[in-house]
mmCIF file of C-alpha atoms and ligand atoms in Angstrom:
data_model
loop_
_atom_site.group_PDB
_atom_site.id
_atom_site.type_symbol
_atom_site.label_atom_id
_atom_site.label_comp_id
_atom_site.label_asym_id
_atom_site.label_seq_id
_atom_site.Cartn_x
_atom_site.Cartn_y
_atom_site.Cartn_z
ATOM 1 C CA MET Z 258 -46.622 2.593 -39.417
ATOM 2 C CA THR Z 259 -49.854 0.785 -40.327
ATOM 3 C CA SER Z 260 -53.282 2.424 -40.033
ATOM 4 C CA MET Z 261 -54.003 0.206 -36.996
ATOM 5 C CA ASN Z 262 -50.925 1.583 -35.212
ATOM 6 C CA LYS Z 263 -52.068 5.119 -35.911
ATOM 7 C CA MET Z 264 -55.570 4.553 -34.579
ATOM 8 C CA ILE Z 265 -56.471 5.870 -31.137
ATOM 9 C CA ASP Z 266 -58.726 3.124 -29.855
ATOM 10 C CA GLY Z 267 -61.586 4.859 -28.036
ATOM 11 C CA LYS Z 268 -63.297 1.557 -27.241
ATOM 12 C CA MET Z 269 -60.175 0.274 -25.500
ATOM 13 C CA TYR Z 270 -59.768 3.478 -23.453
ATOM 14 C CA ALA Z 271 -63.470 3.488 -22.573
ATOM 15 C CA GLY Z 272 -63.173 -0.138 -21.392
ATOM 16 C CA LYS Z 273 -60.155 0.792 -19.260
ATOM 17 C CA LEU Z 274 -61.957 3.700 -17.580
ATOM 18 C CA LEU Z 275 -65.140 1.662 -17.039
ATOM 19 C CA GLU Z 276 -63.162 -1.183 -15.427
ATOM 20 C CA GLU Z 277 -61.729 1.373 -12.981
ATOM 21 C CA ILE Z 278 -65.174 2.738 -12.150
ATOM 22 C CA TYR Z 279 -67.000 -0.582 -11.824
ATOM 23 C CA PRO Z 280 -65.524 -1.480 -8.386
ATOM 24 C CA LEU Z 281 -66.648 1.936 -7.141
ATOM 25 C CA SER Z 282 -70.234 1.404 -8.279
ATOM 26 C CA LYS Z 283 -70.237 -2.084 -6.665
ATOM 27 C CA GLN Z 284 -68.830 -0.598 -3.455
ATOM 28 C CA PHE Z 285 -71.588 2.053 -3.498
ATOM 29 C CA LEU Z 286 -74.215 -0.714 -3.553
ATOM 30 C CA LYS Z 287 -72.540 -2.385 -0.559
ATOM 31 C CA ASN Z 288 -72.243 0.875 1.388
ATOM 32 C CA PHE Z 289 -75.674 2.340 0.672
ATOM 33 C CA ASN Z 290 -77.809 -0.637 -0.262
ATOM 34 C CA ARG Z 291 -78.749 0.751 -3.658
ATOM 35 C CA LYS Z 292 -77.024 1.318 -6.995
ATOM 36 C CA PRO Z 293 -75.900 4.750 -8.216
ATOM 37 C CA CYS Z 294 -78.884 5.998 -10.218
ATOM 38 C CA LEU Z 295 -78.945 7.846 -13.526
ATOM 39 C CA SER Z 296 -82.184 9.415 -14.778
ATOM 40 C CA VAL Z 297 -82.287 10.167 -18.470
ATOM 41 C CA ILE Z 298 -84.940 12.394 -20.030
ATOM 42 C CA LEU Z 299 -85.660 12.139 -23.735
ATOM 43 C CA VAL Z 300 -88.078 14.605 -25.319
ATOM 44 C CA GLY Z 301 -89.501 13.601 -28.702
ATOM 45 C CA ASP Z 302 -88.346 10.860 -31.033
ATOM 46 C CA ASN Z 303 -85.164 12.104 -32.686
ATOM 47 C CA PRO Z 304 -83.676 8.810 -34.011
ATOM 48 C CA ALA Z 305 -80.044 9.781 -33.236
ATOM 49 C CA SER Z 306 -80.977 10.806 -29.674
ATOM 50 C CA LYS Z 307 -82.791 7.476 -29.183
ATOM 51 C CA ILE Z 308 -79.637 5.576 -30.163
ATOM 52 C CA TYR Z 309 -77.427 7.701 -27.880
ATOM 53 C CA ILE Z 310 -79.815 7.154 -24.951
ATOM 54 C CA LYS Z 311 -80.013 3.419 -25.614
ATOM 55 C CA ASN Z 312 -76.195 3.118 -25.603
ATOM 56 C CA LYS Z 313 -75.898 5.177 -22.414
ATOM 57 C CA ILE Z 314 -78.473 3.028 -20.632
ATOM 58 C CA ILE Z 315 -76.862 -0.240 -21.745
ATOM 59 C CA ALA Z 316 -73.482 0.960 -20.401
ATOM 60 C CA ALA Z 317 -75.071 2.179 -17.151
ATOM 61 C CA ASN Z 318 -76.743 -1.190 -16.559
ATOM 62 C CA ASN Z 319 -73.575 -3.130 -17.469
ATOM 63 C CA TYR Z 320 -71.427 -1.187 -15.007
ATOM 64 C CA GLY Z 321 -73.536 -1.435 -11.883
ATOM 65 C CA LEU Z 322 -75.837 1.572 -12.203
ATOM 66 C CA GLN Z 323 -79.596 1.772 -12.056
ATOM 67 C CA SER Z 324 -81.077 3.781 -14.913
ATOM 68 C CA ASN Z 325 -84.484 5.398 -15.320
ATOM 69 C CA GLU Z 326 -85.616 6.485 -18.737
ATOM 70 C CA ILE Z 327 -88.235 9.251 -18.866
ATOM 71 C CA LEU Z 328 -89.776 9.613 -22.303
ATOM 72 C CA LEU Z 329 -91.730 12.791 -23.012
ATOM 73 C CA THR Z 330 -93.558 13.594 -26.216
ATOM 74 C CA SER Z 331 -92.231 16.424 -28.401
ATOM 75 C CA ASP Z 332 -95.232 18.628 -27.513
ATOM 76 C CA VAL Z 333 -94.402 18.622 -23.785
ATOM 77 C CA SER Z 334 -94.283 22.185 -22.465
ATOM 78 C CA GLU Z 335 -91.151 23.799 -21.089
ATOM 79 C CA GLU Z 336 -92.921 24.118 -17.733
ATOM 80 C CA GLU Z 337 -93.787 20.406 -17.591
ATOM 81 C CA LEU Z 338 -90.211 19.455 -18.423
ATOM 82 C CA ILE Z 339 -88.889 21.799 -15.727
ATOM 83 C CA GLN Z 340 -91.340 20.283 -13.205
ATOM 84 C CA GLN Z 341 -90.087 16.829 -14.112
ATOM 85 C CA ILE Z 342 -86.472 17.901 -13.517
ATOM 86 C CA SER Z 343 -87.406 19.559 -10.201
ATOM 87 C CA MET Z 344 -88.924 16.243 -9.048
ATOM 88 C CA LEU Z 345 -85.696 14.420 -9.924
ATOM 89 C CA ASN Z 346 -83.681 17.129 -8.137
ATOM 90 C CA ARG Z 347 -85.670 16.422 -4.955
ATOM 91 C CA ASP Z 348 -85.493 12.625 -5.250
ATOM 92 C CA GLU Z 349 -82.664 11.448 -2.969
ATOM 93 C CA LYS Z 350 -82.447 8.163 -4.858
ATOM 94 C CA VAL Z 351 -81.546 9.932 -8.113
ATOM 95 C CA ASP Z 352 -77.837 10.782 -8.377
ATOM 96 C CA GLY Z 353 -77.460 11.952 -11.964
ATOM 97 C CA ILE Z 354 -79.847 13.759 -14.319
ATOM 98 C CA LEU Z 355 -79.257 13.889 -18.040
ATOM 99 C CA VAL Z 356 -81.533 15.726 -20.463
ATOM 100 C CA GLN Z 357 -80.718 14.525 -23.968
ATOM 101 C CA LEU Z 358 -80.097 17.442 -26.355
ATOM 102 C CA PRO Z 359 -81.250 18.832 -28.715
ATOM 103 C CA LEU Z 360 -84.675 19.787 -27.325
ATOM 104 C CA PRO Z 361 -87.646 20.792 -29.483
ATOM 105 C CA LYS Z 362 -87.464 24.449 -30.590
ATOM 106 C CA HIS Z 363 -90.217 25.673 -28.215
ATOM 107 C CA ILE Z 364 -88.109 24.675 -25.173
ATOM 108 C CA SER Z 365 -85.144 26.784 -24.037
ATOM 109 C CA GLU Z 366 -82.133 24.506 -23.494
ATOM 110 C CA LYS Z 367 -80.545 27.192 -21.351
ATOM 111 C CA LYS Z 368 -83.549 27.380 -18.973
ATOM 112 C CA VAL Z 369 -83.708 23.590 -18.720
ATOM 113 C CA ILE Z 370 -79.991 23.181 -17.982
ATOM 114 C CA ASP Z 371 -80.168 25.962 -15.379
ATOM 115 C CA VAL Z 372 -82.814 23.998 -13.432
ATOM 116 C CA ILE Z 373 -80.741 20.824 -13.005
ATOM 117 C CA ASN Z 374 -79.196 20.610 -9.536
ATOM 118 C CA PRO Z 375 -75.453 21.207 -10.212
ATOM 119 C CA SER Z 376 -74.561 18.276 -7.952
ATOM 120 C CA LYS Z 377 -76.658 15.962 -10.177
ATOM 121 C CA ASP Z 378 -75.500 17.572 -13.439
ATOM 122 C CA VAL Z 379 -73.594 14.587 -14.826
ATOM 123 C CA ASP Z 380 -73.408 16.172 -18.292
ATOM 124 C CA GLY Z 381 -71.491 19.080 -16.736
ATOM 125 C CA PHE Z 382 -73.465 21.712 -18.653
ATOM 126 C CA HIS Z 383 -74.825 23.732 -15.689
ATOM 127 C CA PRO Z 384 -73.290 27.234 -15.422
ATOM 128 C CA THR Z 385 -71.937 26.361 -11.955
ATOM 129 C CA ASN Z 386 -70.013 23.388 -13.324
ATOM 130 C CA ILE Z 387 -68.859 25.280 -16.424
ATOM 131 C CA GLY Z 388 -67.727 28.148 -14.161
ATOM 132 C CA LYS Z 389 -65.775 25.758 -11.930
ATOM 133 C CA LEU Z 390 -64.139 24.219 -14.977
ATOM 134 C CA PHE Z 391 -63.040 27.610 -16.302
ATOM 135 C CA MET Z 392 -61.760 28.622 -12.845
ATOM 136 C CA GLY Z 393 -59.493 25.549 -12.888
ATOM 137 C CA ASN Z 394 -61.474 23.817 -10.135
ATOM 138 C CA PRO Z 395 -63.510 21.258 -12.109
ATOM 139 C CA ASN Z 396 -66.323 19.244 -10.550
ATOM 140 C CA PHE Z 397 -68.564 17.708 -13.242
ATOM 141 C CA VAL Z 398 -66.829 18.088 -16.600
ATOM 142 C CA PRO Z 399 -68.743 17.685 -19.904
ATOM 143 C CA CYS Z 400 -68.325 14.059 -20.958
ATOM 144 C CA THR Z 401 -67.117 14.459 -24.551
ATOM 145 C CA PRO Z 402 -64.214 16.860 -23.875
ATOM 146 C CA LEU Z 403 -63.335 14.880 -20.742
ATOM 147 C CA GLY Z 404 -63.139 11.712 -22.852
ATOM 148 C CA CYS Z 405 -60.932 13.492 -25.416
ATOM 149 C CA LEU Z 406 -58.594 14.690 -22.658
ATOM 150 C CA TYR Z 407 -58.405 11.164 -21.216
ATOM 151 C CA MET Z 408 -57.215 9.769 -24.550
ATOM 152 C CA LEU Z 409 -54.797 12.656 -25.175
ATOM 153 C CA LYS Z 410 -53.167 12.304 -21.753
ATOM 154 C CA HIS Z 411 -52.623 8.589 -22.417
ATOM 155 C CA GLU Z 412 -51.335 9.112 -25.957
ATOM 156 C CA ILE Z 413 -49.001 12.080 -25.365
ATOM 157 C CA GLU Z 414 -46.147 11.703 -22.929
ATOM 158 C CA ASP Z 415 -45.939 15.398 -22.033
ATOM 159 C CA ILE Z 416 -48.839 17.551 -23.147
ATOM 160 C CA LYS Z 417 -47.421 20.762 -21.612
ATOM 161 C CA GLY Z 418 -46.643 23.501 -24.115
ATOM 162 C CA LYS Z 419 -48.252 21.714 -27.083
ATOM 163 C CA ASN Z 420 -50.124 23.806 -29.628
ATOM 164 C CA ALA Z 421 -53.752 22.690 -29.468
ATOM 165 C CA VAL Z 422 -56.252 23.922 -32.038
ATOM 166 C CA ILE Z 423 -59.983 23.294 -31.729
ATOM 167 C CA ILE Z 424 -62.403 23.664 -34.609
ATOM 168 C CA GLY Z 425 -65.840 24.442 -33.151
ATOM 169 C CA ARG Z 426 -66.844 26.625 -30.191
ATOM 170 C CA SER Z 427 -69.993 24.959 -28.852
ATOM 171 C CA ASN Z 428 -70.756 25.023 -25.134
ATOM 172 C CA ILE Z 429 -70.769 21.226 -24.979
ATOM 173 C CA VAL Z 430 -67.538 20.472 -26.852
ATOM 174 C CA GLY Z 431 -65.337 23.302 -28.159
ATOM 175 C CA LYS Z 432 -65.345 25.707 -25.200
ATOM 176 C CA PRO Z 433 -64.939 23.152 -22.375
ATOM 177 C CA MET Z 434 -62.288 21.348 -24.446
ATOM 178 C CA ALA Z 435 -60.348 24.622 -24.670
ATOM 179 C CA SER Z 436 -60.548 25.088 -20.918
ATOM 180 C CA LEU Z 437 -59.309 21.544 -20.220
ATOM 181 C CA LEU Z 438 -56.374 21.923 -22.606
ATOM 182 C CA LEU Z 439 -55.498 25.322 -21.161
ATOM 183 C CA SER Z 440 -55.472 23.808 -17.674
ATOM 184 C CA SER Z 441 -53.173 21.124 -19.084
ATOM 185 C CA ASP Z 442 -50.686 23.877 -20.085
ATOM 186 C CA CYS Z 443 -51.359 23.695 -23.826
ATOM 187 C CA THR Z 444 -51.360 26.842 -25.960
ATOM 188 C CA VAL Z 445 -54.928 26.857 -27.191
ATOM 189 C CA THR Z 446 -56.552 28.333 -30.296
ATOM 190 C CA ILE Z 447 -60.303 28.057 -30.921
ATOM 191 C CA THR Z 448 -61.514 28.404 -34.506
ATOM 192 C CA HIS Z 449 -65.084 28.550 -35.827
ATOM 193 C CA SER Z 450 -67.203 29.343 -38.867
ATOM 194 C CA ARG Z 451 -66.020 32.970 -38.978
ATOM 195 C CA THR Z 452 -62.306 32.173 -38.654
ATOM 196 C CA LYS Z 453 -60.321 33.408 -41.647
ATOM 197 C CA ASN Z 454 -57.751 31.086 -43.254
ATOM 198 C CA ILE Z 455 -58.524 28.267 -40.837
ATOM 199 C CA GLN Z 456 -55.715 26.069 -42.189
ATOM 200 C CA GLU Z 457 -53.127 28.648 -41.117
ATOM 201 C CA HIS Z 458 -54.133 27.831 -37.552
ATOM 202 C CA THR Z 459 -54.697 24.108 -37.886
ATOM 203 C CA ARG Z 460 -51.356 23.512 -39.650
ATOM 204 C CA LYS Z 461 -49.614 24.658 -36.469
ATOM 205 C CA ALA Z 462 -51.534 22.210 -34.298
ATOM 206 C CA ASP Z 463 -49.693 19.449 -32.447
ATOM 207 C CA ILE Z 464 -53.168 18.496 -31.241
ATOM 208 C CA LEU Z 465 -56.195 19.102 -33.475
ATOM 209 C CA ILE Z 466 -59.710 18.646 -32.065
ATOM 210 C CA VAL Z 467 -62.493 18.771 -34.632
ATOM 211 C CA ALA Z 468 -66.108 19.319 -33.493
ATOM 212 C CA VAL Z 469 -67.967 20.876 -36.388
ATOM 213 C CA GLY Z 470 -70.673 18.540 -37.676
ATOM 214 C CA ILE Z 471 -69.648 18.586 -41.367
ATOM 215 C CA PRO Z 472 -68.871 15.124 -42.787
ATOM 216 C CA ALA Z 473 -65.222 14.620 -43.817
ATOM 217 C CA MET Z 474 -64.529 18.377 -43.856
ATOM 218 C CA ILE Z 475 -60.939 18.018 -42.674
ATOM 219 C CA ASP Z 476 -58.405 16.634 -45.134
ATOM 220 C CA GLU Z 477 -54.587 16.502 -45.132
ATOM 221 C CA THR Z 478 -54.293 20.217 -46.013
ATOM 222 C CA PHE Z 479 -55.411 21.056 -42.450
ATOM 223 C CA ILE Z 480 -52.856 18.831 -40.742
ATOM 224 C CA LYS Z 481 -49.349 19.478 -39.411
ATOM 225 C CA PRO Z 482 -47.209 16.382 -40.053
ATOM 226 C CA GLY Z 483 -47.113 14.314 -36.862
ATOM 227 C CA ALA Z 484 -50.240 15.861 -35.329
ATOM 228 C CA ILE Z 485 -52.613 14.015 -33.010
ATOM 229 C CA VAL Z 486 -56.136 14.349 -34.426
ATOM 230 C CA ILE Z 487 -59.298 13.887 -32.354
ATOM 231 C CA ASP Z 488 -62.456 13.654 -34.458
ATOM 232 C CA VAL Z 489 -65.513 14.468 -32.343
ATOM 233 C CA GLY Z 490 -67.938 14.654 -35.269
ATOM 234 C CA ILE Z 491 -70.707 12.107 -35.669
ATOM 235 C CA ASN Z 492 -72.472 12.382 -39.015
ATOM 236 C CA ARG Z 493 -75.124 9.895 -40.085
ATOM 237 C CA LEU Z 494 -75.089 9.390 -43.837
ATOM 238 C CA GLU Z 495 -77.834 7.811 -45.898
ATOM 239 C CA PRO Z 496 -76.909 5.256 -48.583
ATOM 240 C CA LYS Z 497 -75.537 6.514 -51.913
ATOM 241 C CA ASN Z 498 -74.421 9.824 -50.429
ATOM 242 C CA LYS Z 499 -71.306 11.794 -51.474
ATOM 243 C CA HIS Z 500 -69.292 10.109 -48.727
ATOM 244 C CA ASN Z 501 -71.274 6.867 -48.599
ATOM 245 C CA ALA Z 502 -71.198 4.615 -51.635
ATOM 246 C CA SER Z 503 -72.686 1.704 -49.666
ATOM 247 C CA ASN Z 504 -76.293 0.537 -49.473
ATOM 248 C CA LYS Z 505 -76.754 1.257 -45.783
ATOM 249 C CA ASN Z 506 -76.655 4.153 -43.330
ATOM 250 C CA ILE Z 507 -73.172 4.808 -41.993
ATOM 251 C CA LEU Z 508 -71.526 7.046 -39.390
ATOM 252 C CA ILE Z 509 -68.554 9.176 -40.341
ATOM 253 C CA GLY Z 510 -66.632 11.922 -38.592
ATOM 254 C CA ASP Z 511 -65.726 15.496 -39.489
ATOM 255 C CA VAL Z 512 -62.257 14.286 -40.516
ATOM 256 C CA HIS Z 513 -61.605 12.455 -43.793
ATOM 257 C CA PHE Z 514 -59.900 9.522 -42.100
ATOM 258 C CA GLU Z 515 -58.071 8.053 -45.110
ATOM 259 C CA LYS Z 516 -56.798 11.424 -46.360
ATOM 260 C CA VAL Z 517 -55.483 12.471 -42.940
ATOM 261 C CA LEU Z 518 -54.012 9.126 -41.925
ATOM 262 C CA ASN Z 519 -50.658 9.553 -43.717
ATOM 263 C CA THR Z 520 -49.934 13.028 -42.340
ATOM 264 C CA ALA Z 521 -51.178 12.602 -38.772
ATOM 265 C CA LYS Z 522 -49.281 10.667 -36.122
ATOM 266 C CA LYS Z 523 -52.438 9.376 -34.451
ATOM 267 C CA ILE Z 524 -56.156 9.753 -35.134
ATOM 268 C CA THR Z 525 -59.445 8.684 -33.555
ATOM 269 C CA PRO Z 526 -61.787 6.713 -35.830
ATOM 270 C CA VAL Z 527 -65.545 7.266 -36.169
ATOM 271 C CA PRO Z 528 -67.211 5.165 -34.895
ATOM 272 C CA GLY Z 529 -65.042 3.742 -32.114
ATOM 273 C CA GLY Z 530 -63.185 6.897 -31.065
ATOM 274 C CA VAL Z 531 -64.697 9.711 -29.028
ATOM 275 C CA GLY Z 532 -68.217 8.184 -28.828
ATOM 276 C CA PRO Z 533 -67.398 5.299 -26.427
ATOM 277 C CA MET Z 534 -65.314 7.648 -24.251
ATOM 278 C CA THR Z 535 -68.264 10.037 -23.919
ATOM 279 C CA ILE Z 536 -70.368 7.203 -22.499
ATOM 280 C CA ALA Z 537 -67.591 6.017 -20.157
ATOM 281 C CA CYS Z 538 -67.231 9.571 -18.802
ATOM 282 C CA LEU Z 539 -70.987 9.771 -18.219
ATOM 283 C CA ILE Z 540 -70.810 6.597 -16.108
ATOM 284 C CA HIS Z 541 -67.814 8.071 -14.267
ATOM 285 C CA ASN Z 542 -69.658 11.326 -13.556
ATOM 286 C CA THR Z 543 -72.753 9.472 -12.320
ATOM 287 C CA VAL Z 544 -70.830 7.292 -9.866
ATOM 288 C CA LYS Z 545 -68.973 10.393 -8.692
ATOM 289 C CA ALA Z 546 -72.300 12.231 -8.220
ATOM 290 C CA ALA Z 547 -73.656 9.288 -6.202
ATOM 291 C CA TYR Z 548 -70.736 9.414 -3.745
ATOM 292 C CA ILE Z 549 -70.804 13.212 -3.518
ATOM 293 C CA ASN Z 550 -74.553 13.228 -2.880
ATOM 294 C CA LYS Z 551 -73.991 10.779 -0.023
ATOM 295 C CA LYS Z 552 -71.264 13.144 1.268
ATOM 296 C CA HIS Z 553 -68.785 10.308 0.880
ATOM 297 C CA ASP Z 554 -65.231 10.520 -0.517
ATOM 298 C CA PHE Z 555 -64.907 9.516 -4.161
ATOM 299 C CA ILE Z 556 -61.657 7.864 -5.241
ATOM 300 C CA ASN Z 557 -60.287 9.961 -8.097
ATOM 301 C CA VAL Z 558 -59.836 7.491 -10.932
ATOM 302 C CA LEU Z 559 -58.880 10.453 -13.157
ATOM 303 C CA GLU Z 560 -55.705 11.202 -11.200
ATOM 304 C CA GLY Z 561 -53.220 12.685 -13.675
ATOM 305 C CA ILE Z 562 -56.000 13.474 -16.173
ATOM 306 C CA LEU Z 563 -57.938 16.250 -14.437
HETATM 307 P P1 NAP B 853 -72.484 22.723 -32.841
HETATM 308 O O1 NAP B 853 -73.050 23.214 -31.576
HETATM 309 O O2 NAP B 853 -73.294 22.730 -34.082
HETATM 310 O O3 NAP B 853 -71.144 23.571 -33.121
HETATM 311 C C1 NAP B 853 -70.438 23.424 -34.318
HETATM 312 C C2 NAP B 853 -69.263 24.379 -34.330
HETATM 313 O O4 NAP B 853 -68.587 24.233 -35.569
HETATM 314 C C3 NAP B 853 -69.676 25.848 -34.201
HETATM 315 O O5 NAP B 853 -68.832 26.510 -33.299
HETATM 316 C C4 NAP B 853 -69.475 26.389 -35.617
HETATM 317 O O6 NAP B 853 -69.055 27.741 -35.674
HETATM 318 C C5 NAP B 853 -68.354 25.510 -36.125
HETATM 319 N N1 NAP B 853 -68.356 25.441 -37.579
HETATM 320 C C6 NAP B 853 -69.412 25.193 -38.393
HETATM 321 N N2 NAP B 853 -69.024 25.221 -39.688
HETATM 322 C C7 NAP B 853 -67.699 25.509 -39.679
HETATM 323 C C8 NAP B 853 -66.736 25.677 -40.688
HETATM 324 N N3 NAP B 853 -67.044 25.571 -41.993
HETATM 325 N N4 NAP B 853 -65.470 25.966 -40.329
HETATM 326 C C9 NAP B 853 -65.138 26.082 -39.024
HETATM 327 N N5 NAP B 853 -66.007 25.924 -38.014
HETATM 328 C C10 NAP B 853 -67.290 25.642 -38.331
HETATM 329 O O7 NAP B 853 -71.926 21.231 -32.712
HETATM 330 P P2 NAP B 853 -71.410 20.387 -31.438
HETATM 331 O O8 NAP B 853 -72.550 20.094 -30.548
HETATM 332 O O9 NAP B 853 -70.171 20.982 -30.883
HETATM 333 O O10 NAP B 853 -71.030 19.028 -32.197
HETATM 334 C C11 NAP B 853 -70.064 18.983 -33.222
HETATM 335 C C12 NAP B 853 -70.004 17.594 -33.801
HETATM 336 O O11 NAP B 853 -69.635 16.705 -32.762
HETATM 337 C C13 NAP B 853 -71.342 17.048 -34.330
HETATM 338 O O12 NAP B 853 -71.076 16.198 -35.414
HETATM 339 C C14 NAP B 853 -71.883 16.244 -33.168
HETATM 340 O O13 NAP B 853 -72.757 15.209 -33.585
HETATM 341 C C15 NAP B 853 -70.620 15.676 -32.614
HETATM 342 N N6 NAP B 853 -70.676 15.315 -31.200
HETATM 343 C C16 NAP B 853 -70.183 14.110 -30.881
HETATM 344 C C17 NAP B 853 -70.171 13.713 -29.561
HETATM 345 C C18 NAP B 853 -69.573 12.387 -29.222
HETATM 346 O O14 NAP B 853 -69.870 11.822 -28.188
HETATM 347 N N7 NAP B 853 -68.693 11.854 -30.060
HETATM 348 C C19 NAP B 853 -70.685 14.545 -28.565
HETATM 349 C C20 NAP B 853 -71.149 15.810 -28.925
HETATM 350 C C21 NAP B 853 -71.134 16.190 -30.259
HETATM 351 P P3 NAP B 853 -70.006 28.974 -35.199
HETATM 352 O O15 NAP B 853 -69.971 28.947 -33.706
HETATM 353 O O16 NAP B 853 -69.328 30.161 -35.774
HETATM 354 O O17 NAP B 853 -71.373 28.697 -35.747
#
């Protein structure tokens, strides 16, 4: 099998999901005389966050959404940010609210997420949405794990009973990913920085999800032959770095792609794997929020996934 055959093409899957959503966003405009609207708040000038926001807004505009970008300086107070979110909560023309993380240290992410109206929480981070997910009754599901699940359900004929191992236990990736896989009848193990002998767990994984934030940490010694590997990591490397011999900045994942390629059955690349799916799921969640906020049925384009 060539490396191309082993690649899980996140761009292709994202395109497929977006093409299914686009008619729904066009229909929303016809029904309600406005586009589904996503408001994005960026605090400060973190270069990676700026790129993520730019890509999200481009996709929103391309697929029939209106987007509003609210830029706040890094010295904005927690109270001012919360007031801004409360205004968006009240605005009937705003369907989805996204606060780009991380926030400056003086602002509590937890407090900020708690303020977002759960029915506009298109990132799926509000405790109400996380609770629903863990109760097996998902409403807005965090975009990155949702995108991973979408690819897995297309790549694996029958996911039931598979051993799934996740490296990383963050609230935005590892934990919701575990819940989604559990609901899909996988046997799920979550590992983290305090896990002893991590390879003992990962070598049993039919499905390995890696969300750590350490460039190329995972090599072939972590992989069960024939495993499906999903690399969530996005690491920006400067030129002439340990993993970057080139003269320009590059993006790499948490998985050493070349070393894992021979052992794994399928693997997502970075870039072009999980990243595009995260954006597609954000557009999906926003269109869904728009219909729900208008108390209108939303056609479930994720039938068989969620
Ligand atoms: P995070 O909040 O920093 O969590 C990292 C997790 O990795 C923690 O649970 C940590 O364990 C664990 N960890 C750290 N070092 C470890 C080690 N040596 N062995 C095992 N586990 C270890 O990160 P995150 O927000 O989940 O993001 C993870 C990566 O995914 C980052 O590269 C991020 O940029 C990327 N990401 C990508 C997307 C996308 O759209 N593709 C979206 C979100 C995040 P402890 O809990 O014990 O500290």
